[in-house]
XYZ file of C-alpha atoms in Angstrom:
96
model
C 1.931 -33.603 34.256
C 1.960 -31.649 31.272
C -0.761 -29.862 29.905
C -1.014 -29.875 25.613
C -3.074 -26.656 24.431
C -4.833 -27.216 20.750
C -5.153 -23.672 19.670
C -5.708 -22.441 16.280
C -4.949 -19.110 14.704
C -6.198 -17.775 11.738
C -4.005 -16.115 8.882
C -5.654 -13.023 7.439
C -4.261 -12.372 3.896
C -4.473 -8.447 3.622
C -5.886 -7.698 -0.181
C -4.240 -5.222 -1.426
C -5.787 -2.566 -4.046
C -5.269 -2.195 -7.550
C -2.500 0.613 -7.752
C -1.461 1.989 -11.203
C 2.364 1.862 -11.756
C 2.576 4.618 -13.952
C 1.036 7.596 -11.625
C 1.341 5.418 -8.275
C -2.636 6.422 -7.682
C -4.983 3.534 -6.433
C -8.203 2.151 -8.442
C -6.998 1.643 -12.152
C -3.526 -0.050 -13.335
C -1.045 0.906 -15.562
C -2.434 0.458 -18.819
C -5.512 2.202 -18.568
C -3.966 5.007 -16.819
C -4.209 8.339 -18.342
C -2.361 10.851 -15.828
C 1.221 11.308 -16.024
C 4.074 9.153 -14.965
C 5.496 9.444 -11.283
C 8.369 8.218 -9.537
C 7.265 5.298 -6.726
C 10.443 6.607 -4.774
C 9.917 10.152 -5.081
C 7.611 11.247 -6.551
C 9.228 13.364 -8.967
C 7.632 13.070 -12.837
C 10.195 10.458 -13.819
C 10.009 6.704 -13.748
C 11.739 4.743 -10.638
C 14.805 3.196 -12.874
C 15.681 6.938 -13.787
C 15.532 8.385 -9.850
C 18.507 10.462 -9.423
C 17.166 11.151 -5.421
C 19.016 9.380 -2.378
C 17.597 9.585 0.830
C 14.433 9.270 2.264
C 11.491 8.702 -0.637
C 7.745 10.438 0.167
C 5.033 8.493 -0.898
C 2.665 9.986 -3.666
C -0.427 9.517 -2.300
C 0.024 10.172 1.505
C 3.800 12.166 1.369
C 5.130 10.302 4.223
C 8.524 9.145 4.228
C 7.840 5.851 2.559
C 7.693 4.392 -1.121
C 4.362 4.869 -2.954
C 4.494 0.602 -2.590
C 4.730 0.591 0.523
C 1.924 -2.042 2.147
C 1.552 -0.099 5.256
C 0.654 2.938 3.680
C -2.455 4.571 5.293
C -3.648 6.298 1.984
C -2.872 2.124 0.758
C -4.488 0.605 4.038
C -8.305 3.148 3.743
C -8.517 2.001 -0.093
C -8.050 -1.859 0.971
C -10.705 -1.270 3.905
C -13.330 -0.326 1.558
C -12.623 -3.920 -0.092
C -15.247 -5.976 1.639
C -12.459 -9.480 2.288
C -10.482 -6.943 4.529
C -13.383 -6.028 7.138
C -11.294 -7.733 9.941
C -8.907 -4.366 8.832
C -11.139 -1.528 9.217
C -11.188 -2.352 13.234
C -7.203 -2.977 12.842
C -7.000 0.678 11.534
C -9.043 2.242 14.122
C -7.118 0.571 17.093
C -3.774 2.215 15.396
């Protein structure tokens, strides 16, 4: 005899926060942005396509050894718990 289990999961689609390409900083994109230009890699006051570093990059906003992109980013993962379609994350983050 063999036992068939229905289960279903649900998929929780993370939404990510606006982050400005130009100074890597969350809240504002781009071409609004008014500070200066910083390297996603980096860090360094240059643009990504014109990093001369090799290595490990440091993040911007939280100087870990990670891009400034990077999704798991905890300066990245407390602006996307303020957004109220992630509260299933803000209990994610405390169990870390």
């Amino acid at each position: 005899m063999s036992v068939l289990s229905n289960t279903t999961s649900s998929i929780r689609r993370l939404r990510l926060p606006m982050q400005c390409f130009n100074c890597q900083s969350f809240g504002h994109e781009a071409p609004s942005c008014t500070s200066s230009t910083r390297c996603r890699f980096c860090g360094g006051p240059h643009v990504y396509t014109e990093c001369k570093r090799r290595g490990e990059p440091e993040c911007v906003n939280c100087h870990e050894r990670h891009a400034s992109t990077f999704w798991r980013c905890p300066v990245r993962l407390a602006h996307a718990s303020t957004d109220p379609r992630n509260d299933w994350l803000r209990d994610a983050i405390k169990d870390l």
